[in-house]
Amino acid sequence: MVRARTDTDTWWLPRAVVALRVRIFEKVNGDRVVTLPSDRHGPEVFERVYAHPHANGRSEGAGLSDLFWYWLAPGPEVHQEHLEPGPRYEEVAATTRRVVAGNSADLSEAAARAVAEVLDALPDDRISLVRLRDLVMPAWAAFCYELVFREPCPPEARRLITAHADDVITALKCTGLRHPRRRARLTAYLHERVAAGHVPHRLPAGLSPREQVHYLQGTFFNTAVVQLSEATAHVLLAVARHPHVQRRLRADPEDDTYLTRVLDETMRRYPLFGIAHRITTGDIPLDEETVLPAGSVVCFSYPGYHATGYERPDAFDPDRWAALTAREVHHIPYGVAANRPCPAWRLSPLALRAAVREVTGRFRLESTASHTRSIPHRAPCLLIPHALPPHPRGLGALRRFVRLRDGVEDVTRGVRQLVLGTVMVLHARRQRPAARYFEERRATGCPAHGPEGGNG
């Protein structure tokens, strides 16, 4: 069995470059940081601390917050995932739950329709070489637009949303610099729609009109689009790299049980979140001898947790779920219920199942590209229409091209991520967006989690 490569062990990337890149990002955390699980504190400590009521700080007091706020701008201060606990967070979270609520059949149909529209543009008489994340991102842009506005997504809005989401995730992966003007175009569009009363949902009254726009932009047209795109790319790339899985999916396309196992195994093996960080608001005991003091940053490692408690944890094996249940295993693809779980925990599996069925119903997938958790290569894949013969002309050459290009890009991308990541870390540290926000709130006597909206 060949061990899957991780984001930092590509064998031909110079070790000095990898070590330097890791060191730079470690320094952002500061000194009061603990990562769980660890060699000393295993998955049971991870679970207990993650669910602890004092592990509820989100942005204030963490060096990482400046970097994430920099990447997620505009409006990170009202992004649901980065709001401090309190009335403002509760109102925003309730709004998000209302927006993503809906009939399961209707949500599945909307997802399938959005993906089908994208696939209709591909030829059905020859092989297409695509990057899966890029392929499906416009579909999820249209899907999320329909969730928010309850109407079909116009082409211009889809272009704006896709450009914005792509810019955010490209910056987050340090494969490109961020482009504030590109993001501002979507902000301006949403401002016009909100001001005109075109959003049929009740938006958080505790947010100013500008903050309401930033809330929609960050929660639905950034995080939702990005995470659905990444999740779809992971599932389809896993299917492409495991022909026996693909054959079983095609043999019975209506078999929800096996498809659900494929999704569960994909999210276990390639969790969308690498690290979820929280700031402690009170002391938390780690063991009989160690207490994590208030103000510490706790980094919860999803890949580390998902690798514990399984036989052959590095293997991609959907069949392992035939004898497992979520209660028995270390598996939190959507977070934990006690600490801000993903609001799309119900919607996402519905949408992903619809998307996978739509793609595999039209194409056979093949890829020789590496599969890592962050897929910075955006998941290169060959889509082979079912109407073509099993070994169509040119398939071998395309396979070799994908393998060669992926290898070359691994080297150049690693260096680019080091350089651009360093630039953005330094820029974020100079701007200090999160630190300055909390300093200004304290100076004016406004609690960071207070109910007031004002002008932000």
Tab-separated table of C-alpha atoms in Angstrom:
chain	number	residue	atom	x	y	z
A	1	MET	CA	0.000	0.000	0.000
A	2	VAL	CA	1.391	3.405	-0.972
A	3	ARG	CA	1.145	5.973	1.805
A	4	ALA	CA	-0.777	9.073	0.753
A	5	ARG	CA	1.323	12.221	0.750
A	6	THR	CA	0.466	15.043	3.088
A	7	ASP	CA	0.721	18.743	2.367
A	8	THR	CA	4.221	18.927	3.803
A	9	ASP	CA	5.926	15.660	2.900
A	10	THR	CA	6.155	15.885	-0.892
A	11	TRP	CA	9.361	13.985	-1.382
A	12	TRP	CA	10.947	16.210	-3.982
A	13	LEU	CA	10.159	19.525	-2.336
A	14	PRO	CA	13.379	20.690	-0.676
A	15	ARG	CA	13.221	19.885	3.013
A	16	ALA	CA	14.580	23.301	3.960
A	17	VAL	CA	11.695	25.020	2.146
A	18	VAL	CA	9.101	22.842	3.870
A	19	ALA	CA	10.672	23.337	7.300
A	20	LEU	CA	10.862	27.096	6.850
A	21	ARG	CA	7.240	27.345	5.721
A	22	VAL	CA	6.009	25.314	8.703
A	23	ARG	CA	8.099	27.398	11.093
A	24	ILE	CA	6.680	30.672	9.775
A	25	PHE	CA	3.098	29.570	10.325
A	26	GLU	CA	3.874	28.127	13.743
A	27	LYS	CA	5.207	31.528	14.844
A	28	VAL	CA	1.825	33.121	14.122
A	29	ASN	CA	0.306	31.149	16.981
A	30	GLY	CA	2.536	32.592	19.668
A	31	ASP	CA	3.641	30.686	22.749
A	32	ARG	CA	0.399	29.854	24.569
A	33	VAL	CA	-0.792	27.209	22.144
A	34	VAL	CA	-1.697	23.555	22.546
A	35	THR	CA	-2.666	21.226	19.709
A	36	LEU	CA	-5.023	18.299	20.324
A	37	PRO	CA	-4.836	15.373	20.015
A	38	SER	CA	-1.139	15.005	20.798
A	39	ASP	CA	1.253	12.276	21.902
A	40	ARG	CA	0.443	13.118	25.520
A	41	HIS	CA	-3.245	13.981	25.246
A	42	GLY	CA	-5.205	11.638	23.033
A	43	PRO	CA	-8.644	11.719	21.393
A	44	GLU	CA	-10.537	11.518	24.681
A	45	VAL	CA	-8.911	14.793	25.800
A	46	PHE	CA	-9.637	16.304	22.382
A	47	GLU	CA	-13.331	15.464	22.829
A	48	ARG	CA	-13.553	16.708	26.391
A	49	VAL	CA	-11.777	20.001	25.754
A	50	TYR	CA	-13.628	20.689	22.499
A	51	ALA	CA	-16.943	20.344	24.329
A	52	HIS	CA	-15.808	22.301	27.388
A	53	PRO	CA	-17.801	25.520	28.000
A	54	HIS	CA	-14.560	27.479	28.473
A	55	ALA	CA	-13.363	26.556	24.964
A	56	ASN	CA	-15.696	29.150	23.506
A	57	GLY	CA	-13.546	32.131	22.532
A	58	ARG	CA	-13.255	32.471	18.796
A	59	SER	CA	-11.159	35.436	17.706
A	60	GLU	CA	-10.116	37.738	20.544
A	61	GLY	CA	-6.626	37.055	21.837
A	62	ALA	CA	-5.283	34.694	19.135
A	63	GLY	CA	-2.501	35.578	16.744
A	64	LEU	CA	-4.132	33.298	14.209
A	65	SER	CA	-7.187	35.562	14.179
A	66	ASP	CA	-5.326	38.423	12.522
A	67	LEU	CA	-4.303	36.104	9.714
A	68	PHE	CA	-7.734	34.574	9.207
A	69	TRP	CA	-9.469	37.958	9.365
A	70	TYR	CA	-7.007	39.219	6.768
A	71	TRP	CA	-7.819	36.296	4.490
A	72	LEU	CA	-11.591	36.461	4.989
A	73	ALA	CA	-12.056	40.223	4.571
A	74	PRO	CA	-14.321	42.049	4.074
A	75	GLY	CA	-16.440	41.675	7.185
A	76	PRO	CA	-14.658	38.956	9.202
A	77	GLU	CA	-15.938	40.599	12.385
A	78	VAL	CA	-19.484	39.444	11.515
A	79	HIS	CA	-18.562	36.115	9.945
A	80	GLN	CA	-20.509	33.501	11.865
A	81	GLU	CA	-17.461	31.343	12.501
A	82	HIS	CA	-15.488	34.269	13.941
A	83	LEU	CA	-18.068	36.014	16.112
A	84	GLU	CA	-17.509	35.817	19.829
A	85	PRO	CA	-20.203	33.967	21.844
A	86	GLY	CA	-23.142	36.091	22.868
A	87	PRO	CA	-26.395	37.609	21.564
A	88	ARG	CA	-24.907	38.733	18.251
A	89	TYR	CA	-23.608	35.256	17.476
A	90	GLU	CA	-26.889	33.626	18.498
A	91	GLU	CA	-28.907	35.930	16.207
A	92	VAL	CA	-26.583	35.356	13.263
A	93	ALA	CA	-26.547	31.577	13.790
A	94	ALA	CA	-30.357	31.493	13.945
A	95	THR	CA	-30.546	33.423	10.663
A	96	THR	CA	-28.184	30.981	8.972
A	97	ARG	CA	-30.243	28.024	10.133
A	98	ARG	CA	-33.371	29.592	8.639
A	99	VAL	CA	-31.682	30.224	5.298
A	100	VAL	CA	-30.352	26.683	4.897
A	101	ALA	CA	-33.548	25.022	6.118
A	102	GLY	CA	-35.782	23.407	3.553
A	103	ASN	CA	-37.355	20.242	2.250
A	104	SER	CA	-34.741	17.549	1.603
A	105	ALA	CA	-36.098	16.687	-1.823
A	106	ASP	CA	-36.136	20.344	-2.876
A	107	LEU	CA	-32.586	20.933	-1.673
A	108	SER	CA	-31.317	17.822	-3.447
A	109	GLU	CA	-33.100	18.805	-6.646
A	110	ALA	CA	-31.660	22.325	-6.514
A	111	ALA	CA	-28.139	20.953	-6.036
A	112	ALA	CA	-28.508	18.480	-8.905
A	113	ARG	CA	-29.876	21.223	-11.168
A	114	ALA	CA	-26.972	23.567	-10.398
A	115	VAL	CA	-24.362	20.872	-11.052
A	116	ALA	CA	-26.134	19.691	-14.211
A	117	GLU	CA	-26.029	23.206	-15.649
A	118	VAL	CA	-22.238	23.235	-15.283
A	119	LEU	CA	-21.833	19.734	-16.725
A	120	ASP	CA	-24.005	20.595	-19.729
A	121	ALA	CA	-21.190	22.844	-20.940
A	122	LEU	CA	-18.777	19.887	-21.201
A	123	PRO	CA	-18.507	17.840	-24.419
A	124	ASP	CA	-20.139	14.412	-24.396
A	125	ASP	CA	-18.028	13.001	-27.231
A	126	ARG	CA	-14.483	13.457	-25.902
A	127	ILE	CA	-12.450	13.421	-22.684
A	128	SER	CA	-12.351	16.614	-20.623
A	129	LEU	CA	-9.387	17.498	-18.416
A	130	VAL	CA	-10.722	19.608	-15.562
A	131	ARG	CA	-9.842	20.782	-12.090
A	132	LEU	CA	-12.754	19.525	-10.049
A	133	ARG	CA	-12.882	22.426	-7.608
A	134	ASP	CA	-12.971	24.935	-10.457
A	135	LEU	CA	-15.585	22.877	-12.286
A	136	VAL	CA	-18.117	22.774	-9.453
A	137	MET	CA	-17.560	26.168	-7.820
A	138	PRO	CA	-19.909	28.029	-10.216
A	139	ALA	CA	-22.557	25.391	-9.485
A	140	TRP	CA	-22.349	25.957	-5.743
A	141	ALA	CA	-22.294	29.712	-6.303
A	142	ALA	CA	-25.658	29.403	-8.073
A	143	PHE	CA	-26.970	26.982	-5.441
A	144	CYS	CA	-26.111	29.303	-2.530
A	145	TYR	CA	-27.506	32.314	-4.390
A	146	GLU	CA	-30.798	30.456	-4.691
A	147	LEU	CA	-30.747	29.666	-0.960
A	148	VAL	CA	-30.344	33.349	-0.100
A	149	PHE	CA	-32.537	35.020	-2.726
A	150	ARG	CA	-35.037	32.225	-3.467
A	151	GLU	CA	-34.707	32.793	-7.205
A	152	PRO	CA	-32.490	31.487	-10.045
A	153	CYS	CA	-28.971	32.882	-10.094
A	154	PRO	CA	-28.236	35.303	-12.961
A	155	PRO	CA	-24.930	34.770	-14.817
A	156	GLU	CA	-23.380	38.025	-13.582
A	157	ALA	CA	-24.052	37.149	-9.931
A	158	ARG	CA	-22.581	33.673	-10.449
A	159	ARG	CA	-19.412	35.198	-11.922
A	160	LEU	CA	-19.057	37.627	-9.009
A	161	ILE	CA	-19.614	34.957	-6.369
A	162	THR	CA	-17.251	32.483	-8.038
A	163	ALA	CA	-14.491	35.080	-8.425
A	164	HIS	CA	-14.866	36.085	-4.786
A	165	ALA	CA	-14.870	32.517	-3.399
A	166	ASP	CA	-11.949	31.498	-5.595
A	167	ASP	CA	-9.948	34.509	-4.434
A	168	VAL	CA	-10.560	33.669	-0.771
A	169	ILE	CA	-9.592	30.003	-1.014
A	170	THR	CA	-6.573	30.775	-3.213
A	171	ALA	CA	-5.277	33.188	-0.577
A	172	LEU	CA	-6.036	30.751	2.260
A	173	LYS	CA	-3.947	28.078	0.538
A	174	CYS	CA	-1.215	30.653	-0.185
A	175	THR	CA	-1.198	29.800	-3.892
A	176	GLY	CA	-2.017	33.429	-4.730
A	177	LEU	CA	-2.346	36.826	-3.096
A	178	ARG	CA	-5.756	38.215	-2.144
A	179	HIS	CA	-7.494	40.810	-4.353
A	180	PRO	CA	-9.667	43.181	-2.280
A	181	ARG	CA	-11.112	44.903	-5.350
A	182	ARG	CA	-12.362	41.611	-6.724
A	183	ARG	CA	-14.127	40.952	-3.445
A	184	ALA	CA	-15.467	44.514	-3.279
A	185	ARG	CA	-17.386	43.995	-6.525
A	186	LEU	CA	-19.484	41.299	-4.869
A	187	THR	CA	-19.925	43.508	-1.797
A	188	ALA	CA	-21.312	46.312	-3.963
A	189	TYR	CA	-23.690	43.925	-5.736
A	190	LEU	CA	-25.006	42.521	-2.456
A	191	HIS	CA	-25.374	46.021	-0.988
A	192	GLU	CA	-27.685	46.976	-3.843
A	193	ARG	CA	-29.764	43.817	-3.398
A	194	VAL	CA	-30.072	44.195	0.386
A	195	ALA	CA	-30.865	47.929	0.138
A	196	ALA	CA	-33.589	47.156	-2.410
A	197	GLY	CA	-35.177	44.583	-0.066
A	198	HIS	CA	-34.501	41.658	-2.385
A	199	VAL	CA	-33.488	39.236	0.389
A	200	PRO	CA	-36.654	37.340	1.407
A	201	HIS	CA	-35.166	36.263	4.741
A	202	ARG	CA	-35.215	38.244	7.968
A	203	LEU	CA	-31.612	39.395	8.394
A	204	PRO	CA	-30.068	39.906	11.860
A	205	ALA	CA	-31.528	43.104	13.283
A	206	GLY	CA	-28.486	43.545	15.528
A	207	LEU	CA	-26.296	44.108	12.460
A	208	SER	CA	-26.064	47.360	10.548
A	209	PRO	CA	-26.958	47.283	6.810
A	210	ARG	CA	-23.261	47.118	5.942
A	211	GLU	CA	-22.740	44.288	8.409
A	212	GLN	CA	-25.729	42.413	6.998
A	213	VAL	CA	-24.099	42.528	3.567
A	214	HIS	CA	-20.791	41.278	4.988
A	215	TYR	CA	-22.597	38.517	6.880
A	216	LEU	CA	-24.214	37.240	3.668
A	217	GLN	CA	-20.976	37.559	1.735
A	218	GLY	CA	-18.842	35.764	4.307
A	219	THR	CA	-21.207	33.013	5.398
A	220	PHE	CA	-22.931	32.034	2.152
A	221	PHE	CA	-20.823	33.334	-0.728
A	222	ASN	CA	-17.482	32.603	0.839
A	223	THR	CA	-17.576	29.735	3.347
A	224	ALA	CA	-20.573	27.837	1.961
A	225	VAL	CA	-19.408	28.016	-1.662
A	226	VAL	CA	-15.802	27.196	-0.798
A	227	GLN	CA	-16.601	24.288	1.506
A	228	LEU	CA	-19.124	22.703	-0.847
A	229	SER	CA	-16.643	23.040	-3.719
A	230	GLU	CA	-13.789	21.547	-1.703
A	231	ALA	CA	-15.953	18.710	-0.401
A	232	THR	CA	-17.208	17.829	-3.883
A	233	ALA	CA	-13.671	17.889	-5.268
A	234	HIS	CA	-12.482	15.576	-2.479
A	235	VAL	CA	-15.263	13.052	-3.025
A	236	LEU	CA	-14.894	13.000	-6.798
A	237	LEU	CA	-11.088	12.812	-6.649
A	238	ALA	CA	-11.331	9.889	-4.208
A	239	VAL	CA	-13.777	8.185	-6.579
A	240	ALA	CA	-11.455	8.835	-9.527
A	241	ARG	CA	-8.485	7.311	-7.702
A	242	HIS	CA	-10.386	4.202	-6.525
A	243	PRO	CA	-11.981	2.467	-9.545
A	244	HIS	CA	-13.629	-0.253	-7.432
A	245	VAL	CA	-15.513	2.441	-5.508
A	246	GLN	CA	-16.600	4.036	-8.756
A	247	ARG	CA	-17.793	0.736	-10.178
A	248	ARG	CA	-19.975	0.102	-7.117
A	249	LEU	CA	-21.478	3.575	-7.334
A	250	ARG	CA	-22.322	3.074	-10.997
A	251	ALA	CA	-23.684	-0.433	-10.432
A	252	ASP	CA	-26.427	0.936	-8.183
A	253	PRO	CA	-26.673	4.737	-8.483
A	254	GLU	CA	-29.688	4.841	-6.160
A	255	ASP	CA	-27.898	3.062	-3.326
A	256	ASP	CA	-27.846	5.788	-0.683
A	257	THR	CA	-26.140	3.519	1.840
A	258	TYR	CA	-22.927	2.982	-0.094
A	259	LEU	CA	-22.757	6.576	-1.318
A	260	THR	CA	-23.128	7.763	2.286
A	261	ARG	CA	-20.234	5.501	3.272
A	262	VAL	CA	-18.130	7.041	0.514
A	263	LEU	CA	-18.945	10.522	1.799
A	264	ASP	CA	-18.206	9.538	5.401
A	265	GLU	CA	-14.869	8.003	4.482
A	266	THR	CA	-13.912	10.999	2.352
A	267	MET	CA	-14.672	13.434	5.170
A	268	ARG	CA	-12.765	11.217	7.613
A	269	ARG	CA	-9.715	10.858	5.408
A	270	TYR	CA	-9.752	14.409	4.001
A	271	PRO	CA	-11.548	16.649	6.533
A	272	LEU	CA	-12.367	20.108	5.222
A	273	PHE	CA	-10.926	21.721	8.325
A	274	GLY	CA	-7.289	21.112	9.173
A	275	ILE	CA	-7.307	23.065	12.421
A	276	ALA	CA	-10.183	24.639	14.341
A	277	HIS	CA	-8.810	27.066	16.890
A	278	ARG	CA	-10.543	28.313	20.030
A	279	ILE	CA	-9.431	30.688	22.777
A	280	THR	CA	-10.084	29.572	26.325
A	281	THR	CA	-12.157	31.915	28.484
A	282	GLY	CA	-11.401	29.992	31.690
A	283	ASP	CA	-9.069	27.311	32.980
A	284	ILE	CA	-9.477	23.841	31.449
A	285	PRO	CA	-7.804	20.768	32.984
A	286	LEU	CA	-6.021	18.594	30.460
A	287	ASP	CA	-5.058	15.897	32.959
A	288	GLU	CA	-4.431	15.516	36.674
A	289	GLU	CA	-1.220	17.550	36.440
A	290	THR	CA	-1.856	20.039	33.644
A	291	VAL	CA	-4.297	22.932	33.465
A	292	LEU	CA	-4.751	25.005	30.338
A	293	PRO	CA	-5.023	28.611	31.561
A	294	ALA	CA	-7.549	31.162	30.338
A	295	GLY	CA	-6.374	32.990	27.244
A	296	SER	CA	-4.701	29.945	25.707
A	297	VAL	CA	-5.175	29.052	22.065
A	298	VAL	CA	-6.314	25.468	21.491
A	299	CYS	CA	-5.850	24.067	18.004
A	300	PHE	CA	-8.116	21.087	17.384
A	301	SER	CA	-6.594	18.933	14.656
A	302	TYR	CA	-9.324	17.263	12.619
A	303	PRO	CA	-6.873	15.084	10.634
A	304	GLY	CA	-5.167	14.021	13.856
A	305	TYR	CA	-8.458	13.130	15.527
A	306	HIS	CA	-9.836	11.342	12.455
A	307	ALA	CA	-6.714	9.173	12.296
A	308	THR	CA	-7.265	7.684	15.768
A	309	GLY	CA	-9.303	4.609	16.571
A	310	TYR	CA	-9.302	3.042	13.095
A	311	GLU	CA	-7.564	0.082	11.534
A	312	ARG	CA	-5.404	1.264	8.624
A	313	PRO	CA	-6.373	4.932	9.141
A	314	ASP	CA	-4.424	6.060	6.050
A	315	ALA	CA	-6.411	3.754	3.754
A	316	PHE	CA	-9.475	4.983	1.884
A	317	ASP	CA	-12.023	2.269	2.695
A	318	PRO	CA	-15.743	3.123	2.563
A	319	ASP	CA	-16.595	-0.444	3.590
A	320	ARG	CA	-15.213	0.203	7.084
A	321	TRP	CA	-18.465	2.102	7.735
A	322	ALA	CA	-20.542	-1.050	7.255
A	323	ALA	CA	-19.639	-2.039	10.803
A	324	LEU	CA	-19.220	1.429	12.343
A	325	THR	CA	-21.526	4.149	13.559
A	326	ALA	CA	-20.784	7.798	14.207
A	327	ARG	CA	-21.111	7.252	17.965
A	328	GLU	CA	-18.420	4.598	17.966
A	329	VAL	CA	-15.759	6.409	15.997
A	330	HIS	CA	-13.728	9.589	15.946
A	331	HIS	CA	-15.532	11.378	13.164
A	332	ILE	CA	-16.649	15.024	13.313
A	333	PRO	CA	-16.904	16.255	9.707
A	334	TYR	CA	-19.202	19.071	10.805
A	335	GLY	CA	-17.721	19.822	14.215
A	336	VAL	CA	-19.202	18.951	17.607
A	337	ALA	CA	-22.671	19.817	18.809
A	338	ALA	CA	-21.383	21.428	22.006
A	339	ASN	CA	-19.109	23.918	20.240
A	340	ARG	CA	-20.500	25.717	17.193
A	341	PRO	CA	-21.190	22.876	14.754
A	342	CYS	CA	-21.426	23.633	11.042
A	343	PRO	CA	-24.934	24.985	10.307
A	344	ALA	CA	-24.968	23.007	7.048
A	345	TRP	CA	-24.550	19.615	8.740
A	346	ARG	CA	-27.897	18.509	7.285
A	347	LEU	CA	-27.756	20.301	3.939
A	348	SER	CA	-24.225	19.343	2.891
A	349	PRO	CA	-24.713	15.552	2.627
A	350	LEU	CA	-27.893	16.087	0.613
A	351	ALA	CA	-26.139	18.425	-1.802
A	352	LEU	CA	-23.023	16.257	-2.078
A	353	ARG	CA	-24.983	13.084	-2.817
A	354	ALA	CA	-26.890	14.897	-5.564
A	355	ALA	CA	-23.671	16.282	-7.057
A	356	VAL	CA	-21.838	12.942	-7.054
A	357	ARG	CA	-24.785	11.204	-8.703
A	358	GLU	CA	-24.968	13.879	-11.390
A	359	VAL	CA	-21.265	13.637	-12.233
A	360	THR	CA	-20.876	9.854	-12.064
A	361	GLY	CA	-24.101	9.410	-14.028
A	362	ARG	CA	-22.479	11.156	-16.995
A	363	PHE	CA	-18.768	10.443	-16.712
A	364	ARG	CA	-16.157	7.932	-15.682
A	365	LEU	CA	-13.518	9.687	-13.620
A	366	GLU	CA	-9.768	9.064	-13.681
A	367	SER	CA	-6.921	10.895	-11.995
A	368	THR	CA	-3.276	10.215	-11.236
A	369	ALA	CA	-2.947	13.453	-9.267
A	370	SER	CA	-1.945	13.294	-5.622
A	371	HIS	CA	-4.731	13.543	-3.060
A	372	THR	CA	-3.953	15.611	0.019
A	373	ARG	CA	-6.250	17.234	2.544
A	374	SER	CA	-5.847	20.754	1.190
A	375	ILE	CA	-5.803	19.830	-2.545
A	376	PRO	CA	-3.977	23.038	-3.526
A	377	HIS	CA	-3.860	21.714	-7.106
A	378	ARG	CA	-7.692	21.987	-7.204
A	379	ALA	CA	-8.064	18.278	-8.040
A	380	PRO	CA	-7.070	17.604	-11.689
A	381	CYS	CA	-9.235	14.889	-13.179
A	382	LEU	CA	-10.193	13.307	-16.492
A	383	LEU	CA	-13.929	13.124	-17.197
A	384	ILE	CA	-14.660	10.359	-19.707
A	385	PRO	CA	-18.219	10.314	-21.112
A	386	HIS	CA	-19.915	6.950	-20.676
A	387	ALA	CA	-20.639	6.865	-24.404
A	388	LEU	CA	-16.917	6.470	-25.160
A	389	PRO	CA	-15.235	3.026	-25.226
A	390	PRO	CA	-13.464	1.762	-22.067
A	391	HIS	CA	-10.042	2.792	-23.409
A	392	PRO	CA	-10.626	5.791	-25.649
A	393	ARG	CA	-7.930	7.166	-27.863
A	394	GLY	CA	-5.488	9.499	-26.145
A	395	LEU	CA	-6.336	8.348	-22.608
A	396	GLY	CA	-2.839	7.038	-21.910
A	397	ALA	CA	-1.199	10.269	-23.018
A	398	LEU	CA	-3.561	12.326	-20.883
A	399	ARG	CA	-2.824	10.170	-17.851
A	400	ARG	CA	0.912	10.709	-18.283
A	401	PHE	CA	0.397	14.437	-18.754
A	402	VAL	CA	-1.626	14.777	-15.544
A	403	ARG	CA	0.971	12.789	-13.592
A	404	LEU	CA	3.886	14.845	-14.964
A	405	ARG	CA	2.146	18.191	-14.520
A	406	ASP	CA	1.104	17.335	-10.970
A	407	GLY	CA	4.677	16.464	-10.047
A	408	VAL	CA	6.125	19.642	-11.515
A	409	GLU	CA	3.425	21.784	-9.913
A	410	ASP	CA	4.097	20.208	-6.512
A	411	VAL	CA	7.609	21.639	-6.564
A	412	THR	CA	6.809	25.095	-7.906
A	413	ARG	CA	3.669	25.388	-5.783
A	414	GLY	CA	5.518	24.637	-2.567
A	415	VAL	CA	7.971	27.451	-3.194
A	416	ARG	CA	5.157	29.802	-4.221
A	417	GLN	CA	3.184	28.981	-1.087
A	418	LEU	CA	6.257	29.689	1.035
A	419	VAL	CA	6.860	33.082	-0.558
A	420	LEU	CA	3.239	34.243	-0.794
A	421	GLY	CA	2.340	32.819	2.606
A	422	THR	CA	5.213	34.707	4.197
A	423	VAL	CA	4.163	37.929	2.469
A	424	MET	CA	0.576	37.592	3.683
A	425	VAL	CA	1.577	36.609	7.224
A	426	LEU	CA	3.755	39.694	7.500
A	427	HIS	CA	1.094	41.922	5.936
A	428	ALA	CA	-1.567	40.582	8.299
A	429	ARG	CA	0.703	41.134	11.291
A	430	ARG	CA	1.220	44.747	10.252
A	431	GLN	CA	-2.486	45.366	9.703
A	432	ARG	CA	-3.618	43.483	12.848
A	433	PRO	CA	-7.294	43.501	11.761
A	434	ALA	CA	-8.639	41.364	14.618
A	435	ALA	CA	-6.462	42.912	17.324
A	436	ARG	CA	-7.331	46.456	16.238
A	437	TYR	CA	-11.045	45.647	16.134
A	438	PHE	CA	-11.099	44.370	19.711
A	439	GLU	CA	-8.912	47.215	20.920
A	440	GLU	CA	-11.328	49.746	19.420
A	441	ARG	CA	-14.324	47.957	20.926
A	442	ARG	CA	-12.764	48.028	24.362
A	443	ALA	CA	-11.768	51.662	23.992
A	444	THR	CA	-15.370	52.652	23.220
A	445	GLY	CA	-16.839	50.409	25.911
A	446	CYS	CA	-18.527	48.083	23.403
A	447	PRO	CA	-18.314	44.353	24.168
A	448	ALA	CA	-17.154	42.272	21.225
A	449	HIS	CA	-20.146	39.985	21.649
A	450	GLY	CA	-22.690	42.653	22.508
A	451	PRO	CA	-26.117	42.947	20.897
A	452	GLU	CA	-25.631	46.393	19.417
A	453	GLY	CA	-25.164	46.813	15.691
A	454	GLY	CA	-24.752	50.508	14.915
A	455	ASN	CA	-22.365	51.283	12.106
A	456	GLY	CA	-19.875	48.597	13.081
